[in-house]
Amino acid sequence: MNDHQLLRYSRHILLPQIGITGQQALIKSHVLIVGAGGLGSPAAMYLAASGVGRLTICDSDKVDLTNLQRQIAHNTDRIGVLKTDSVKKTLNDINPEVEVIALSERMDEARLLELARDADAVIDASDNFPTRYAINRVCARLKKPLVSGAAVRFEGQVAVFDLRHAHTPCYHCLFPESGDDQDTRCAVMGVFAPLVGIVGCVQAVETLKILTNIGKILNGRLLLLDGLTMEWRSIKLNKDSSCIVCGTTVEEL
Ligand SMILES: [Zn+2]
């Protein structure tokens, strides 16, 4: 690290749990963030500010007026601009030392597999179930830590699925795919603005802990926030041994 970096990251370096070693680990890390909306905005902004060396962020949407109530990486001047272009500008302004790879593509499973292969952690900040299930399958297959978040109305959820550890469940163990194709896009539901900020920030916290190998990760636990009562709960998740994604029958193949 040069003098400039030592200053920029000094408040991290002062933390004994992180120090120079941890900060260097962050600088060498690569995180894939799927979604540049309400969750992806704060998660990506904190990871960029924290000096995570490479961020790949994907989203195929353009900035819309209805996004601006909560998607803080974007602003009024950027309505109509690709979200990836907008978020890249925001992240570069925060920290020009971070390499931002912004991909304006609709992600299918094959593409996610290709992108996740090179990542140290994956953040699910997407807004639809097909993408969530695809990200989970990819992370289970590659054994990449998946930091999953969701926020609707006044309720937030965060969980980590790190299948490098035995007995860790996956997203599918928690929410088995039902197969009915009802419109479950979070985008069409109401959401309390700062709630996505809280959830996205918790996702950034868990990702940074994974990258620096500190603390106790929210692995195999689901953190639930009720924004109306401001009560947090954390529940331990059980692995489903017959899960079609991560169950023992799959591992034997
Ligand atoms: Zn599973």
PDB file of C-alpha atoms and ligand atoms in Angstrom:
ATOM      1  CA  MET A   1       0.000   0.000   0.000  1.00  0.00           C
ATOM      2  CA  ASN A   2       1.215   3.502  -0.794  1.00  0.00           C
ATOM      3  CA  ASP A   3       0.909   6.526   1.544  1.00  0.00           C
ATOM      4  CA  HIS A   4      -2.308   7.573  -0.098  1.00  0.00           C
ATOM      5  CA  GLN A   5      -3.895   4.181   0.514  1.00  0.00           C
ATOM      6  CA  LEU A   6      -2.632   4.100   4.095  1.00  0.00           C
ATOM      7  CA  LEU A   7      -4.517   7.357   4.665  1.00  0.00           C
ATOM      8  CA  ARG A   8      -7.635   6.397   2.738  1.00  0.00           C
ATOM      9  CA  TYR A   9      -7.988   3.136   4.636  1.00  0.00           C
ATOM     10  CA  SER A  10      -6.517   4.351   7.951  1.00  0.00           C
ATOM     11  CA  ARG A  11      -9.759   3.853   9.889  1.00  0.00           C
ATOM     12  CA  HIS A  12      -9.852   0.237   8.798  1.00  0.00           C
ATOM     13  CA  ILE A  13      -6.164  -0.258   9.466  1.00  0.00           C
ATOM     14  CA  LEU A  14      -6.679   1.053  13.000  1.00  0.00           C
ATOM     15  CA  LEU A  15      -9.044  -1.831  13.685  1.00  0.00           C
ATOM     16  CA  PRO A  16      -6.933  -4.684  15.068  1.00  0.00           C
ATOM     17  CA  GLN A  17      -9.231  -7.243  13.414  1.00  0.00           C
ATOM     18  CA  ILE A  18      -8.486  -5.742   9.990  1.00  0.00           C
ATOM     19  CA  GLY A  19      -5.133  -3.939  10.110  1.00  0.00           C
ATOM     20  CA  ILE A  20      -2.838  -3.779   7.089  1.00  0.00           C
ATOM     21  CA  THR A  21      -3.231  -7.490   6.364  1.00  0.00           C
ATOM     22  CA  GLY A  22      -7.005  -7.311   6.245  1.00  0.00           C
ATOM     23  CA  GLN A  23      -7.000  -4.177   4.131  1.00  0.00           C
ATOM     24  CA  GLN A  24      -4.611  -5.791   1.678  1.00  0.00           C
ATOM     25  CA  ALA A  25      -6.941  -8.767   1.493  1.00  0.00           C
ATOM     26  CA  LEU A  26      -9.786  -6.404   0.599  1.00  0.00           C
ATOM     27  CA  ILE A  27      -7.701  -4.698  -2.083  1.00  0.00           C
ATOM     28  CA  LYS A  28      -6.992  -8.089  -3.656  1.00  0.00           C
ATOM     29  CA  SER A  29     -10.607  -9.237  -3.515  1.00  0.00           C
ATOM     30  CA  HIS A  30     -13.243  -9.499  -6.205  1.00  0.00           C
ATOM     31  CA  VAL A  31     -16.960  -9.375  -5.412  1.00  0.00           C
ATOM     32  CA  LEU A  32     -19.796 -10.057  -7.818  1.00  0.00           C
ATOM     33  CA  ILE A  33     -22.920  -7.998  -7.095  1.00  0.00           C
ATOM     34  CA  VAL A  34     -26.078  -8.994  -8.923  1.00  0.00           C
ATOM     35  CA  GLY A  35     -28.380  -5.995  -9.023  1.00  0.00           C
ATOM     36  CA  ALA A  36     -27.702  -2.260  -8.895  1.00  0.00           C
ATOM     37  CA  GLY A  37     -30.958  -1.284  -7.190  1.00  0.00           C
ATOM     38  CA  GLY A  38     -31.987  -0.708  -3.585  1.00  0.00           C
ATOM     39  CA  LEU A  39     -29.734  -3.378  -2.056  1.00  0.00           C
ATOM     40  CA  GLY A  40     -26.942  -3.261  -4.631  1.00  0.00           C
ATOM     41  CA  SER A  41     -26.505   0.503  -4.279  1.00  0.00           C
ATOM     42  CA  PRO A  42     -25.465   0.664  -0.616  1.00  0.00           C
ATOM     43  CA  ALA A  43     -23.676  -2.699  -0.737  1.00  0.00           C
ATOM     44  CA  ALA A  44     -21.561  -1.628  -3.723  1.00  0.00           C
ATOM     45  CA  MET A  45     -20.929   1.857  -2.334  1.00  0.00           C
ATOM     46  CA  TYR A  46     -19.618   0.524   0.983  1.00  0.00           C
ATOM     47  CA  LEU A  47     -17.503  -2.141  -0.688  1.00  0.00           C
ATOM     48  CA  ALA A  48     -16.008   0.492  -3.009  1.00  0.00           C
ATOM     49  CA  ALA A  49     -15.366   2.874  -0.128  1.00  0.00           C
ATOM     50  CA  SER A  50     -13.802  -0.012   1.808  1.00  0.00           C
ATOM     51  CA  GLY A  51     -11.352  -0.614  -0.999  1.00  0.00           C
ATOM     52  CA  VAL A  52     -12.483  -3.989  -2.336  1.00  0.00           C
ATOM     53  CA  GLY A  53     -10.217  -4.066  -5.373  1.00  0.00           C
ATOM     54  CA  ARG A  54     -12.592  -5.314  -8.009  1.00  0.00           C
ATOM     55  CA  LEU A  55     -16.360  -5.110  -8.171  1.00  0.00           C
ATOM     56  CA  THR A  56     -18.391  -6.705 -10.919  1.00  0.00           C
ATOM     57  CA  ILE A  57     -21.919  -5.350 -10.832  1.00  0.00           C
ATOM     58  CA  CYS A  58     -24.668  -6.369 -13.194  1.00  0.00           C
ATOM     59  CA  ASP A  59     -28.104  -5.008 -13.929  1.00  0.00           C
ATOM     60  CA  SER A  60     -29.984  -4.669 -17.199  1.00  0.00           C
ATOM     61  CA  ASP A  61     -32.338  -1.832 -16.194  1.00  0.00           C
ATOM     62  CA  LYS A  62     -32.219   1.893 -16.733  1.00  0.00           C
ATOM     63  CA  VAL A  63     -32.644   4.430 -13.950  1.00  0.00           C
ATOM     64  CA  ASP A  64     -36.332   5.265 -13.515  1.00  0.00           C
ATOM     65  CA  LEU A  65     -37.927   8.034 -11.479  1.00  0.00           C
ATOM     66  CA  THR A  66     -39.586   5.433  -9.226  1.00  0.00           C
ATOM     67  CA  ASN A  67     -36.138   4.024  -8.300  1.00  0.00           C
ATOM     68  CA  LEU A  68     -34.835   7.211  -6.749  1.00  0.00           C
ATOM     69  CA  GLN A  69     -36.843   6.908  -3.521  1.00  0.00           C
ATOM     70  CA  ARG A  70     -34.413   4.189  -2.360  1.00  0.00           C
ATOM     71  CA  GLN A  71     -31.706   3.324  -4.920  1.00  0.00           C
ATOM     72  CA  ILE A  72     -29.105   5.732  -3.621  1.00  0.00           C
ATOM     73  CA  ALA A  73     -26.352   5.058  -6.163  1.00  0.00           C
ATOM     74  CA  HIS A  74     -28.479   6.848  -8.773  1.00  0.00           C
ATOM     75  CA  ASN A  75     -29.751  10.414  -9.014  1.00  0.00           C
ATOM     76  CA  THR A  76     -32.229  12.597 -10.849  1.00  0.00           C
ATOM     77  CA  ASP A  77     -29.803  13.600 -13.619  1.00  0.00           C
ATOM     78  CA  ARG A  78     -29.355   9.943 -14.527  1.00  0.00           C
ATOM     79  CA  ILE A  79     -32.981   9.041 -15.235  1.00  0.00           C
ATOM     80  CA  GLY A  80     -32.952   7.013 -18.452  1.00  0.00           C
ATOM     81  CA  VAL A  81     -29.257   6.109 -18.077  1.00  0.00           C
ATOM     82  CA  LEU A  82     -28.213   2.470 -17.680  1.00  0.00           C
ATOM     83  CA  LYS A  83     -28.041   1.615 -13.978  1.00  0.00           C
ATOM     84  CA  THR A  84     -24.645   0.036 -14.553  1.00  0.00           C
ATOM     85  CA  ASP A  85     -23.267   3.292 -16.032  1.00  0.00           C
ATOM     86  CA  SER A  86     -24.798   5.264 -13.180  1.00  0.00           C
ATOM     87  CA  VAL A  87     -23.475   3.000 -10.410  1.00  0.00           C
ATOM     88  CA  LYS A  88     -20.034   2.848 -12.003  1.00  0.00           C
ATOM     89  CA  LYS A  89     -19.847   6.643 -11.961  1.00  0.00           C
ATOM     90  CA  THR A  90     -20.936   6.736  -8.301  1.00  0.00           C
ATOM     91  CA  LEU A  91     -18.398   4.072  -7.271  1.00  0.00           C
ATOM     92  CA  ASN A  92     -15.564   5.681  -9.241  1.00  0.00           C
ATOM     93  CA  ASP A  93     -16.327   9.025  -7.592  1.00  0.00           C
ATOM     94  CA  ILE A  94     -16.177   7.407  -4.137  1.00  0.00           C
ATOM     95  CA  ASN A  95     -12.976   5.478  -4.797  1.00  0.00           C
ATOM     96  CA  PRO A  96     -11.132   5.654  -8.131  1.00  0.00           C
ATOM     97  CA  GLU A  97      -8.784   2.890  -6.961  1.00  0.00           C
ATOM     98  CA  VAL A  98     -11.497   0.277  -7.302  1.00  0.00           C
ATOM     99  CA  GLU A  99     -11.895  -1.469 -10.637  1.00  0.00           C
ATOM    100  CA  VAL A 100     -15.600  -1.494 -11.468  1.00  0.00           C
ATOM    101  CA  ILE A 101     -16.806  -3.891 -14.135  1.00  0.00           C
ATOM    102  CA  ALA A 102     -20.378  -2.855 -14.894  1.00  0.00           C
ATOM    103  CA  LEU A 103     -22.355  -5.266 -17.051  1.00  0.00           C
ATOM    104  CA  SER A 104     -25.703  -4.222 -18.450  1.00  0.00           C
ATOM    105  CA  GLU A 105     -26.948  -7.698 -19.282  1.00  0.00           C
ATOM    106  CA  ARG A 106     -29.815  -9.882 -18.272  1.00  0.00           C
ATOM    107  CA  MET A 107     -28.041 -12.629 -16.341  1.00  0.00           C
ATOM    108  CA  ASP A 108     -28.740 -16.226 -17.166  1.00  0.00           C
ATOM    109  CA  GLU A 109     -27.257 -19.103 -15.204  1.00  0.00           C
ATOM    110  CA  ALA A 110     -24.415 -19.787 -17.642  1.00  0.00           C
ATOM    111  CA  ARG A 111     -23.286 -16.167 -17.521  1.00  0.00           C
ATOM    112  CA  LEU A 112     -23.554 -16.053 -13.723  1.00  0.00           C
ATOM    113  CA  LEU A 113     -21.447 -19.187 -13.533  1.00  0.00           C
ATOM    114  CA  GLU A 114     -18.776 -17.579 -15.667  1.00  0.00           C
ATOM    115  CA  LEU A 115     -18.763 -14.393 -13.579  1.00  0.00           C
ATOM    116  CA  ALA A 116     -18.904 -16.070 -10.165  1.00  0.00           C
ATOM    117  CA  ARG A 117     -16.016 -18.403 -10.954  1.00  0.00           C
ATOM    118  CA  ASP A 118     -13.576 -15.542 -10.522  1.00  0.00           C
ATOM    119  CA  ALA A 119     -15.276 -13.929  -7.482  1.00  0.00           C
ATOM    120  CA  ASP A 120     -14.383 -14.327  -3.805  1.00  0.00           C
ATOM    121  CA  ALA A 121     -17.970 -13.657  -2.746  1.00  0.00           C
ATOM    122  CA  VAL A 122     -21.316 -13.083  -4.443  1.00  0.00           C
ATOM    123  CA  ILE A 123     -23.965 -10.615  -3.305  1.00  0.00           C
ATOM    124  CA  ASP A 124     -27.525 -11.342  -4.319  1.00  0.00           C
ATOM    125  CA  ALA A 125     -29.141  -7.929  -4.630  1.00  0.00           C
ATOM    126  CA  SER A 126     -31.565  -9.015  -7.327  1.00  0.00           C
ATOM    127  CA  ASP A 127     -35.288  -8.374  -7.389  1.00  0.00           C
ATOM    128  CA  ASN A 128     -36.725 -11.612  -8.772  1.00  0.00           C
ATOM    129  CA  PHE A 129     -36.848 -15.272  -7.819  1.00  0.00           C
ATOM    130  CA  PRO A 130     -35.551 -16.872 -11.058  1.00  0.00           C
ATOM    131  CA  THR A 131     -32.322 -14.870 -10.654  1.00  0.00           C
ATOM    132  CA  ARG A 132     -32.113 -15.714  -6.935  1.00  0.00           C
ATOM    133  CA  TYR A 133     -32.423 -19.427  -7.636  1.00  0.00           C
ATOM    134  CA  ALA A 134     -29.874 -19.234 -10.463  1.00  0.00           C
ATOM    135  CA  ILE A 135     -27.368 -17.387  -8.246  1.00  0.00           C
ATOM    136  CA  ASN A 136     -27.882 -19.985  -5.516  1.00  0.00           C
ATOM    137  CA  ARG A 137     -27.275 -22.910  -7.886  1.00  0.00           C
ATOM    138  CA  VAL A 138     -24.115 -21.249  -9.193  1.00  0.00           C
ATOM    139  CA  CYS A 139     -22.760 -20.472  -5.713  1.00  0.00           C
ATOM    140  CA  ALA A 140     -23.569 -23.999  -4.480  1.00  0.00           C
ATOM    141  CA  ARG A 141     -21.834 -25.525  -7.486  1.00  0.00           C
ATOM    142  CA  LEU A 142     -18.738 -23.347  -7.216  1.00  0.00           C
ATOM    143  CA  LYS A 143     -18.804 -23.245  -3.388  1.00  0.00           C
ATOM    144  CA  LYS A 144     -18.702 -19.454  -3.384  1.00  0.00           C
ATOM    145  CA  PRO A 145     -19.989 -17.577  -0.330  1.00  0.00           C
ATOM    146  CA  LEU A 146     -23.423 -16.144  -1.170  1.00  0.00           C
ATOM    147  CA  VAL A 147     -24.619 -13.090   0.730  1.00  0.00           C
ATOM    148  CA  SER A 148     -28.333 -12.932   0.171  1.00  0.00           C
ATOM    149  CA  GLY A 149     -30.606 -10.009   0.993  1.00  0.00           C
ATOM    150  CA  ALA A 150     -34.211  -9.039   0.467  1.00  0.00           C
ATOM    151  CA  ALA A 151     -36.461  -6.185   1.494  1.00  0.00           C
ATOM    152  CA  VAL A 152     -40.160  -5.694   0.917  1.00  0.00           C
ATOM    153  CA  ARG A 153     -42.590  -3.363   2.646  1.00  0.00           C
ATOM    154  CA  PHE A 154     -41.085  -2.895   6.130  1.00  0.00           C
ATOM    155  CA  GLU A 155     -39.391  -6.290   6.334  1.00  0.00           C
ATOM    156  CA  GLY A 156     -35.789  -7.092   5.658  1.00  0.00           C
ATOM    157  CA  GLN A 157     -33.884 -10.378   5.489  1.00  0.00           C
ATOM    158  CA  VAL A 158     -30.220 -11.265   5.216  1.00  0.00           C
ATOM    159  CA  ALA A 159     -28.575 -14.680   5.165  1.00  0.00           C
ATOM    160  CA  VAL A 160     -25.215 -16.091   4.167  1.00  0.00           C
ATOM    161  CA  PHE A 161     -24.873 -19.449   2.442  1.00  0.00           C
ATOM    162  CA  ASP A 162     -21.221 -20.446   2.427  1.00  0.00           C
ATOM    163  CA  LEU A 163     -21.082 -24.029   1.252  1.00  0.00           C
ATOM    164  CA  ARG A 164     -17.343 -24.234   1.816  1.00  0.00           C
ATOM    165  CA  HIS A 165     -18.483 -25.183   5.316  1.00  0.00           C
ATOM    166  CA  ALA A 166     -20.107 -28.587   5.718  1.00  0.00           C
ATOM    167  CA  HIS A 167     -23.739 -28.740   6.836  1.00  0.00           C
ATOM    168  CA  THR A 168     -24.445 -25.226   5.554  1.00  0.00           C
ATOM    169  CA  PRO A 169     -27.860 -24.975   3.906  1.00  0.00           C
ATOM    170  CA  CYS A 170     -28.452 -23.137   0.642  1.00  0.00           C
ATOM    171  CA  TYR A 171     -31.113 -20.622  -0.398  1.00  0.00           C
ATOM    172  CA  HIS A 172     -33.175 -23.421  -1.895  1.00  0.00           C
ATOM    173  CA  CYS A 173     -33.205 -25.316   1.448  1.00  0.00           C
ATOM    174  CA  LEU A 174     -34.806 -22.213   2.953  1.00  0.00           C
ATOM    175  CA  PHE A 175     -37.146 -21.310   0.097  1.00  0.00           C
ATOM    176  CA  PRO A 176     -37.756 -24.370  -2.096  1.00  0.00           C
ATOM    177  CA  GLU A 177     -38.620 -23.426  -5.658  1.00  0.00           C
ATOM    178  CA  SER A 178     -42.347 -23.928  -6.046  1.00  0.00           C
ATOM    179  CA  GLY A 179     -42.482 -23.723  -9.818  1.00  0.00           C
ATOM    180  CA  ASP A 180     -45.542 -21.476  -9.976  1.00  0.00           C
ATOM    181  CA  ASP A 181     -44.764 -18.458 -12.089  1.00  0.00           C
ATOM    182  CA  GLN A 182     -46.745 -15.836 -10.220  1.00  0.00           C
ATOM    183  CA  ASP A 183     -45.345 -12.378 -10.497  1.00  0.00           C
ATOM    184  CA  THR A 184     -43.175 -12.182  -7.417  1.00  0.00           C
ATOM    185  CA  ARG A 185     -40.918  -9.353  -8.505  1.00  0.00           C
ATOM    186  CA  CYS A 186     -40.051  -7.259  -5.491  1.00  0.00           C
ATOM    187  CA  ALA A 187     -40.127  -4.304  -7.866  1.00  0.00           C
ATOM    188  CA  VAL A 188     -43.910  -4.211  -7.895  1.00  0.00           C
ATOM    189  CA  MET A 189     -44.308  -4.131  -4.110  1.00  0.00           C
ATOM    190  CA  GLY A 190     -44.059  -1.201  -1.760  1.00  0.00           C
ATOM    191  CA  VAL A 191     -40.793  -0.828   0.101  1.00  0.00           C
ATOM    192  CA  PHE A 192     -39.801   1.520   2.890  1.00  0.00           C
ATOM    193  CA  ALA A 193     -36.825   3.502   1.571  1.00  0.00           C
ATOM    194  CA  PRO A 194     -34.162   3.154   4.289  1.00  0.00           C
ATOM    195  CA  LEU A 195     -34.935  -0.529   4.819  1.00  0.00           C
ATOM    196  CA  VAL A 196     -33.094  -1.468   1.620  1.00  0.00           C
ATOM    197  CA  GLY A 197     -30.198   0.634   2.883  1.00  0.00           C
ATOM    198  CA  ILE A 198     -30.055  -1.310   6.150  1.00  0.00           C
ATOM    199  CA  VAL A 199     -30.221  -4.675   4.374  1.00  0.00           C
ATOM    200  CA  GLY A 200     -27.660  -3.673   1.728  1.00  0.00           C
ATOM    201  CA  CYS A 201     -25.326  -2.435   4.463  1.00  0.00           C
ATOM    202  CA  VAL A 202     -25.651  -5.715   6.399  1.00  0.00           C
ATOM    203  CA  GLN A 203     -24.776  -7.505   3.155  1.00  0.00           C
ATOM    204  CA  ALA A 204     -21.667  -5.292   2.866  1.00  0.00           C
ATOM    205  CA  VAL A 205     -20.738  -6.061   6.502  1.00  0.00           C
ATOM    206  CA  GLU A 206     -20.976  -9.827   6.000  1.00  0.00           C
ATOM    207  CA  THR A 207     -19.074  -9.648   2.699  1.00  0.00           C
ATOM    208  CA  LEU A 208     -16.205  -7.666   4.241  1.00  0.00           C
ATOM    209  CA  LYS A 209     -16.065 -10.136   7.155  1.00  0.00           C
ATOM    210  CA  ILE A 210     -15.881 -13.044   4.728  1.00  0.00           C
ATOM    211  CA  LEU A 211     -13.113 -11.370   2.716  1.00  0.00           C
ATOM    212  CA  THR A 212     -11.039 -10.552   5.800  1.00  0.00           C
ATOM    213  CA  ASN A 213     -11.977 -13.726   7.652  1.00  0.00           C
ATOM    214  CA  ILE A 214     -13.101 -11.975  10.815  1.00  0.00           C
ATOM    215  CA  GLY A 215     -15.967 -12.274  13.248  1.00  0.00           C
ATOM    216  CA  LYS A 216     -18.819 -14.704  13.149  1.00  0.00           C
ATOM    217  CA  ILE A 217     -20.463 -14.860   9.746  1.00  0.00           C
ATOM    218  CA  LEU A 218     -24.234 -15.007   9.377  1.00  0.00           C
ATOM    219  CA  ASN A 219     -23.656 -18.363   7.743  1.00  0.00           C
ATOM    220  CA  GLY A 220     -26.667 -20.661   7.774  1.00  0.00           C
ATOM    221  CA  ARG A 221     -28.627 -18.100   9.770  1.00  0.00           C
ATOM    222  CA  LEU A 222     -31.440 -15.858   8.625  1.00  0.00           C
ATOM    223  CA  LEU A 223     -31.508 -12.359  10.057  1.00  0.00           C
ATOM    224  CA  LEU A 224     -34.956 -10.789  10.035  1.00  0.00           C
ATOM    225  CA  LEU A 225     -35.747  -7.137  10.602  1.00  0.00           C
ATOM    226  CA  ASP A 226     -39.199  -5.712  11.205  1.00  0.00           C
ATOM    227  CA  GLY A 227     -38.779  -2.038  10.401  1.00  0.00           C
ATOM    228  CA  LEU A 228     -42.066  -1.070  12.046  1.00  0.00           C
ATOM    229  CA  THR A 229     -41.159  -2.420  15.486  1.00  0.00           C
ATOM    230  CA  MET A 230     -37.378  -2.263  14.873  1.00  0.00           C
ATOM    231  CA  GLU A 231     -37.018  -5.780  16.156  1.00  0.00           C
ATOM    232  CA  TRP A 232     -34.285  -8.053  14.844  1.00  0.00           C
ATOM    233  CA  ARG A 233     -34.421 -11.823  14.994  1.00  0.00           C
ATOM    234  CA  SER A 234     -31.907 -14.389  13.837  1.00  0.00           C
ATOM    235  CA  ILE A 235     -32.893 -17.986  13.190  1.00  0.00           C
ATOM    236  CA  LYS A 236     -30.651 -20.924  12.500  1.00  0.00           C
ATOM    237  CA  LEU A 237     -31.397 -22.604   9.198  1.00  0.00           C
ATOM    238  CA  ASN A 238     -31.333 -26.328   8.665  1.00  0.00           C
ATOM    239  CA  LYS A 239     -29.846 -28.020   5.655  1.00  0.00           C
ATOM    240  CA  ASP A 240     -32.357 -30.084   3.717  1.00  0.00           C
ATOM    241  CA  SER A 241     -30.552 -33.354   3.006  1.00  0.00           C
ATOM    242  CA  SER A 242     -32.879 -33.961   0.064  1.00  0.00           C
ATOM    243  CA  CYS A 243     -32.387 -30.439  -1.386  1.00  0.00           C
ATOM    244  CA  ILE A 244     -32.045 -30.684  -5.176  1.00  0.00           C
ATOM    245  CA  VAL A 245     -29.329 -28.016  -5.123  1.00  0.00           C
ATOM    246  CA  CYS A 246     -27.100 -28.881  -2.161  1.00  0.00           C
ATOM    247  CA  GLY A 247     -28.486 -32.104  -0.661  1.00  0.00           C
ATOM    248  CA  THR A 248     -26.318 -35.120   0.004  1.00  0.00           C
ATOM    249  CA  THR A 249     -27.756 -36.964  -2.959  1.00  0.00           C
ATOM    250  CA  VAL A 250     -26.476 -34.162  -5.207  1.00  0.00           C
ATOM    251  CA  GLU A 251     -22.998 -34.171  -3.682  1.00  0.00           C
ATOM    252  CA  GLU A 252     -22.650 -37.874  -4.354  1.00  0.00           C
ATOM    253  CA  LEU A 253     -23.082 -37.389  -8.081  1.00  0.00           C
TER     254      LEU A 253
HETATM  255 ZN    ZN B   1     -29.997 -26.630  -0.373  1.00  0.00          ZN
END
